[in-house]
Tab-separated table of C-alpha atoms and ligand atoms in Angstrom:
chain	number	residue	atom	x	y	z
A	73	MET	CA	109.793	267.939	137.323
A	74	ASN	CA	108.831	264.583	135.834
A	75	GLY	CA	110.516	261.205	136.325
A	76	TYR	CA	113.528	261.965	134.120
A	77	ARG	CA	116.746	261.999	136.153
A	78	GLY	CA	120.092	262.619	134.507
A	79	ARG	CA	123.553	263.282	135.850
A	80	PHE	CA	127.055	264.538	135.125
A	81	ALA	CA	129.675	262.465	136.919
A	82	PRO	CA	133.166	263.947	136.573
A	83	SER	CA	136.300	262.507	138.148
A	84	PRO	CA	138.220	265.311	139.886
A	85	THR	CA	141.481	264.619	138.075
A	86	GLY	CA	141.849	268.111	136.621
A	87	ASP	CA	139.974	271.247	135.704
A	88	LEU	CA	136.872	271.240	133.528
A	89	HIS	CA	138.052	271.294	129.905
A	90	PHE	CA	136.117	271.480	126.668
A	91	GLY	CA	135.521	267.715	126.530
A	92	SER	CA	134.001	267.629	130.002
A	93	LEU	CA	132.001	270.786	129.248
A	94	VAL	CA	130.422	268.970	126.285
A	95	ALA	CA	129.438	266.048	128.562
A	96	ALA	CA	128.082	268.404	131.229
A	97	LEU	CA	126.150	270.494	128.703
A	98	GLY	CA	124.780	267.482	126.811
A	99	SER	CA	123.473	265.886	129.993
A	100	TRP	CA	122.104	269.208	131.315
A	101	LEU	CA	120.296	270.047	128.056
A	102	ARG	CA	118.801	266.584	127.811
A	103	ALA	CA	117.512	266.754	131.401
A	104	ARG	CA	116.049	270.236	130.885
A	105	ALA	CA	114.556	269.361	127.476
A	106	CYS	CA	112.851	266.373	129.146
A	107	GLY	CA	111.615	268.566	132.005
A	108	GLY	CA	113.601	266.473	134.463
A	109	THR	CA	116.211	266.660	137.203
A	110	TRP	CA	119.977	267.062	136.658
A	111	LEU	CA	122.479	265.873	139.246
A	112	VAL	CA	126.224	266.220	139.658
A	113	ARG	CA	128.143	263.352	141.227
A	114	ILE	CA	131.856	263.657	141.973
A	115	GLU	CA	133.563	260.358	141.140
A	116	ASP	CA	136.481	260.642	143.544
A	117	LEU	CA	137.221	256.938	143.814
A	118	ASP	CA	140.902	257.124	143.023
A	119	PRO	CA	142.778	259.467	145.420
A	120	PRO	CA	146.192	258.920	143.733
A	121	ARG	CA	144.801	260.381	140.480
A	122	GLU	CA	142.955	263.228	142.134
A	123	ILE	CA	144.114	266.841	141.960
A	124	ALA	CA	143.610	268.759	145.187
A	125	GLY	CA	140.832	271.328	144.845
A	126	ALA	CA	139.729	270.050	141.413
A	127	ALA	CA	136.243	269.001	142.539
A	128	ALA	CA	135.476	272.414	144.047
A	129	ARG	CA	136.869	274.182	140.982
A	130	MET	CA	134.762	271.987	138.668
A	131	LEU	CA	131.597	272.833	140.584
A	132	ALA	CA	132.453	276.552	140.532
A	133	THR	CA	133.130	276.390	136.778
A	134	LEU	CA	129.864	274.549	136.128
A	135	HIS	CA	128.084	277.251	138.128
A	136	ALA	CA	129.734	279.964	136.005
A	137	PHE	CA	128.480	278.078	132.952
A	138	GLY	CA	124.923	278.188	134.331
A	139	MET	CA	124.729	274.560	135.448
A	140	THR	CA	124.161	273.605	139.081
A	141	SER	CA	123.014	270.300	140.515
A	142	ASP	CA	119.296	270.200	141.350
A	143	GLU	CA	120.078	268.118	144.446
A	144	PRO	CA	123.052	268.131	146.835
A	145	VAL	CA	126.239	266.999	145.092
A	146	VAL	CA	127.193	263.459	146.008
A	147	ALA	CA	130.820	262.275	146.278
A	148	GLN	CA	131.698	258.625	145.760
A	149	SER	CA	134.358	258.782	148.485
A	150	GLN	CA	131.456	259.029	150.963
A	151	ARG	CA	129.665	255.952	149.649
A	152	GLN	CA	132.150	253.131	150.100
A	153	HIS	CA	129.771	251.133	152.317
A	154	ARG	CA	127.331	250.817	149.416
A	155	TYR	CA	130.034	249.369	147.160
A	156	THR	CA	131.072	246.962	149.924
A	157	THR	CA	127.503	245.686	150.221
A	158	ALA	CA	127.203	245.240	146.456
A	159	LEU	CA	130.518	243.370	146.257
A	160	GLU	CA	129.523	241.104	149.171
A	161	HIS	CA	126.310	240.318	147.370
A	162	LEU	CA	128.233	239.298	144.246
A	163	VAL	CA	130.734	237.213	146.230
A	164	GLU	CA	127.941	235.370	148.047
A	165	ARG	CA	126.421	234.428	144.710
A	166	GLY	CA	129.721	233.282	143.229
A	167	LEU	CA	129.760	236.180	140.777
A	168	ALA	CA	132.958	237.756	142.085
A	169	PHE	CA	136.241	236.136	143.004
A	170	PRO	CA	139.555	237.164	144.551
A	171	CYS	CA	142.421	237.432	142.078
A	172	ALA	CA	146.080	238.073	142.817
A	173	CYS	CA	147.287	237.815	139.214
A	174	SER	CA	149.771	240.430	138.141
A	175	ARG	CA	149.331	242.249	134.857
A	176	LYS	CA	152.235	240.190	133.480
A	177	GLN	CA	150.641	236.874	134.505
A	178	LEU	CA	147.394	237.906	132.897
A	179	GLU	CA	149.142	238.823	129.660
A	180	ASP	CA	150.841	235.438	129.642
A	181	SER	CA	147.587	233.564	130.213
A	182	GLY	CA	145.613	235.574	127.641
A	183	ALA	CA	143.766	237.327	130.491
A	184	LEU	CA	142.333	234.028	131.722
A	185	HIS	CA	141.695	233.549	135.419
A	186	VAL	CA	141.570	229.867	135.933
A	187	ALA	CA	142.708	227.801	138.887
A	188	ALA	CA	146.025	229.686	138.891
A	189	CYS	CA	144.678	232.663	140.786
A	190	MET	CA	141.978	231.093	142.935
A	191	PRO	CA	142.191	231.403	145.823
A	192	PRO	CA	145.212	233.669	146.341
A	193	PRO	CA	147.558	232.610	149.141
A	194	LEU	CA	146.555	233.959	152.549
A	195	GLY	CA	147.787	237.489	153.169
A	196	THR	CA	148.365	238.233	149.463
A	197	ALA	CA	147.075	241.571	148.265
A	198	HIS	CA	144.397	240.773	145.754
A	199	ALA	CA	141.734	242.339	143.590
A	200	TRP	CA	138.115	241.242	143.274
A	201	ARG	CA	136.950	240.444	139.779
A	202	ALA	CA	133.543	239.800	138.273
A	203	HIS	CA	132.966	236.261	137.057
A	204	CYS	CA	131.817	237.319	133.620
A	205	ALA	CA	128.983	235.424	132.078
A	206	ASP	CA	129.463	234.091	128.561
A	207	ILE	CA	126.704	236.236	127.124
A	208	GLU	CA	126.141	238.998	124.623
A	209	ILE	CA	124.758	242.207	126.037
A	210	GLY	CA	123.252	244.809	123.745
A	211	PHE	CA	121.407	248.062	124.239
A	212	ASP	CA	119.899	250.807	122.078
A	213	ASP	CA	121.823	254.016	122.534
A	214	ALA	CA	119.732	257.140	121.853
A	215	VAL	CA	122.401	258.553	119.513
A	216	ILE	CA	124.548	255.622	118.412
A	217	GLY	CA	121.845	252.984	118.011
A	218	ARG	CA	122.325	249.299	118.776
A	219	TYR	CA	125.590	248.371	120.473
A	220	THR	CA	126.389	244.787	121.413
A	221	GLN	CA	129.313	243.224	123.183
A	222	SER	CA	130.283	239.725	124.215
A	223	LEU	CA	131.336	240.123	127.817
A	224	ARG	CA	133.652	237.163	128.045
A	225	ARG	CA	135.277	237.623	124.632
A	226	ASP	CA	135.551	241.427	124.541
A	227	VAL	CA	136.059	242.253	128.196
A	228	GLY	CA	136.865	239.264	130.407
A	229	ASP	CA	136.675	239.062	134.181
A	230	PHE	CA	136.822	242.765	134.995
A	231	VAL	CA	137.974	244.342	138.238
A	232	LEU	CA	135.402	245.358	140.848
A	233	LYS	CA	137.854	246.234	143.601
A	234	ARG	CA	141.538	246.842	143.010
A	235	ASN	CA	144.319	245.164	144.959
A	236	ASP	CA	145.069	248.517	146.635
A	237	GLY	CA	141.584	248.392	148.179
A	238	LEU	CA	139.982	250.987	145.892
A	239	TYR	CA	136.617	250.204	144.339
A	240	ALA	CA	136.520	250.208	140.554
A	241	TYR	CA	134.485	252.665	138.505
A	242	GLN	CA	132.306	249.917	136.961
A	243	LEU	CA	130.896	248.802	140.306
A	244	ALA	CA	130.551	252.249	141.852
A	245	VAL	CA	128.815	253.801	138.850
A	246	VAL	CA	126.184	251.049	138.763
A	247	VAL	CA	125.490	251.288	142.483
A	248	ASP	CA	125.210	255.081	142.380
A	249	ASP	CA	123.176	255.413	139.191
A	250	ALA	CA	120.623	253.084	140.783
A	251	ALA	CA	120.757	254.724	144.231
A	252	GLN	CA	120.183	258.131	142.651
A	253	GLY	CA	117.353	256.856	140.460
A	254	ILE	CA	119.083	257.893	137.223
A	255	SER	CA	116.696	257.226	134.330
A	256	GLU	CA	119.113	258.063	131.516
A	257	VAL	CA	122.910	258.202	131.482
A	258	VAL	CA	124.294	260.848	129.114
A	259	ARG	CA	128.096	260.790	128.834
A	260	GLY	CA	131.007	260.630	126.391
A	261	ALA	CA	131.324	257.795	123.904
A	262	ASP	CA	134.626	256.712	125.509
A	263	LEU	CA	132.389	254.891	128.000
A	264	LEU	CA	130.251	253.157	125.368
A	265	ASP	CA	132.174	249.907	125.772
A	266	SER	CA	131.783	250.043	129.568
A	267	THR	CA	128.008	250.035	129.263
A	268	PRO	CA	127.463	246.270	128.662
A	269	ARG	CA	129.533	245.552	131.806
A	270	GLN	CA	127.357	247.981	133.715
A	271	ILE	CA	124.143	246.464	132.350
A	272	TRP	CA	125.357	243.004	133.381
A	273	LEU	CA	126.108	244.268	136.895
A	274	GLN	CA	122.673	245.904	137.078
A	275	ARG	CA	121.045	242.621	136.132
A	276	VAL	CA	122.938	240.478	138.629
A	277	LEU	CA	122.478	243.043	141.398
A	278	GLY	CA	118.741	243.298	140.639
A	279	LEU	CA	118.995	247.009	139.737
A	280	PRO	CA	117.102	248.801	136.967
A	281	THR	CA	118.904	249.576	133.702
A	282	PRO	CA	118.676	253.246	132.718
A	283	ASP	CA	118.573	254.456	129.113
A	284	TYR	CA	121.882	255.497	127.585
A	285	LEU	CA	122.951	258.334	125.311
A	286	HIS	CA	126.621	258.570	124.379
A	287	LEU	CA	127.873	261.914	123.112
A	288	PRO	CA	130.615	262.277	120.500
A	289	LEU	CA	134.088	262.521	121.963
A	290	VAL	CA	136.158	265.650	121.705
A	291	LEU	CA	139.515	264.598	120.283
A	292	ASP	CA	142.783	266.505	120.175
A	293	GLU	CA	144.665	267.215	116.965
A	294	HIS	CA	146.216	263.722	117.106
A	295	GLY	CA	142.818	262.062	117.304
A	296	ARG	CA	143.262	261.231	120.993
A	297	LYS	CA	140.688	261.788	123.699
A	298	LEU	CA	141.031	265.242	125.191
A	299	GLY	CA	141.836	263.815	128.592
A	300	LYS	CA	142.063	265.728	131.790
A	301	SER	CA	145.560	264.317	132.151
A	302	LEU	CA	146.693	265.771	128.830
A	303	ALA	CA	147.589	269.407	129.197
A	304	SER	CA	144.245	270.455	127.736
A	305	GLN	CA	143.219	273.981	128.469
A	306	PRO	CA	140.614	274.459	131.190
A	307	VAL	CA	137.549	276.332	129.968
A	308	ASP	CA	137.452	279.989	131.013
A	309	ALA	CA	134.906	280.446	133.800
A	310	ALA	CA	135.240	284.221	133.431
A	311	ASN	CA	134.068	284.098	129.806
A	312	PRO	CA	131.670	281.164	129.390
A	313	LEU	CA	129.743	282.216	126.253
A	314	PRO	CA	132.330	281.340	123.550
A	315	ALA	CA	132.941	277.856	124.994
A	316	LEU	CA	129.211	277.264	125.483
A	317	ARG	CA	128.526	278.203	121.853
A	318	ALA	CA	131.355	275.975	120.652
A	319	ALA	CA	129.977	273.102	122.759
A	320	LEU	CA	126.506	273.610	121.290
A	321	ARG	CA	127.919	273.541	117.752
A	322	PHE	CA	129.898	270.418	118.633
A	323	LEU	CA	126.618	268.762	119.667
A	324	GLY	CA	125.016	269.734	116.346
A	325	GLN	CA	122.794	272.389	117.968
A	326	PRO	CA	122.244	276.049	116.995
A	327	ASP	CA	124.828	278.224	118.777
A	328	GLN	CA	122.262	280.824	119.959
A	329	LEU	CA	124.295	283.786	118.668
A	330	GLY	CA	121.476	286.172	119.614
A	331	CYS	CA	121.802	285.411	123.362
A	332	ASP	CA	124.349	287.338	125.415
A	333	ASP	CA	123.391	285.931	128.774
A	334	VAL	CA	124.473	282.471	129.942
A	335	ASN	CA	121.159	281.494	131.507
A	336	GLU	CA	119.120	282.782	128.597
A	337	LEU	CA	121.394	280.949	126.147
A	338	LEU	CA	120.954	277.714	128.097
A	339	ARG	CA	117.197	278.167	128.256
A	340	CYS	CA	116.961	278.705	124.483
A	341	ALA	CA	119.327	275.806	123.810
A	342	ALA	CA	117.215	273.489	125.983
A	343	THR	CA	114.038	274.549	124.168
A	344	SER	CA	115.512	273.773	120.754
A	345	PHE	CA	117.601	270.768	121.869
A	346	ASP	CA	117.333	268.044	119.227
A	347	ILE	CA	119.149	264.779	119.839
A	348	THR	CA	118.721	263.720	116.213
A	349	GLN	CA	121.279	266.424	115.338
A	350	ILE	CA	123.973	265.065	117.674
A	351	PRO	CA	126.696	263.450	115.555
A	352	ALA	CA	126.946	259.735	116.328
A	353	SER	CA	130.514	258.656	116.861
A	354	VAL	CA	131.905	255.373	118.023
A	355	PRO	CA	135.571	255.767	118.984
A	356	SER	CA	137.792	253.693	116.658
A	357	ARG	CA	139.209	251.720	119.603
A	358	ILE	CA	135.672	250.629	120.427
A	359	ALA	CA	134.533	250.154	116.825
A	360	GLY	CA	137.441	247.732	116.422
A	361	ILE	CA	136.275	245.664	119.372
A	362	SER	CA	132.731	245.152	118.161
A	363	ASP	CA	133.645	244.379	114.529
B	1566	LIG	N1	133.738	259.687	136.029
B	1566	LIG	C1	133.813	259.383	134.632
B	1566	LIG	C2	134.742	260.348	133.931
B	1566	LIG	O1	134.991	261.438	134.432
B	1566	LIG	C3	132.467	259.454	133.955
B	1566	LIG	C4	131.574	258.382	134.428
B	1566	LIG	C5	130.197	258.277	133.778
B	1566	LIG	O2	129.685	259.288	133.268
B	1566	LIG	O3	129.657	257.179	133.817
B	1566	LIG	O4	135.228	260.021	132.865
């Protein structure tokens, strides 16, 4: 194993479907092709959206598809203290502030958090938001190329901790990618426009910025993301080969028709894995933002 460390970080909000299989396979192949380590992290930050048993079923399905974490699986629900420390650090430096604005108030003020919400009256439930710098953040994605975003204009003061006490994905993912020494993040392009926020958080928290590779998104027939919440079909753990081949084709890779064994197919796919063949796609919602 060399210094490459990748990960697949599903939220346990449903069973593994084709879209999440593509993300798992893309990150696994990249890690194997680089001779590195592949980790699975369960992003169970949001209990109200969780489906009981989904995390265990996802891990079992990944196993049936020949992919198991090289190190013990980590669950974000067990790591709250790390997010607390990171948030405290930001608050101390004036980079996070309490905000009790409702969605309606924010709409009315054009999402501006000025004096109106600082500080919220004592005892008011409030979120913690990042004090976004007025800067452009860009990075070179291994598939998509250069992607740049103006944090203040395109995103605004984003939530780090919700007013129900739950930590937000943006903070947790940055803390955990650094804690796990992730050298490259491979994930779906729906998270492309989250990446500048994450790079900003890495910088202000003094954490390293990994490389990024965003995979094309699997869309349903209406052009919408194949979400776990939509009634998308779970992949069939009892018959992994057809879905694995389809996922390889989706990633622009040969579908290894000659291989009838899951592990052999994965081995061959890793050997011939070529990221220049992965179709680059920027979701239209995101393309609109950066125009
Ligand atoms: N947990 C996120 C999801 O399931 C993915 C996070 C990431 O890969 O950064 O959509």
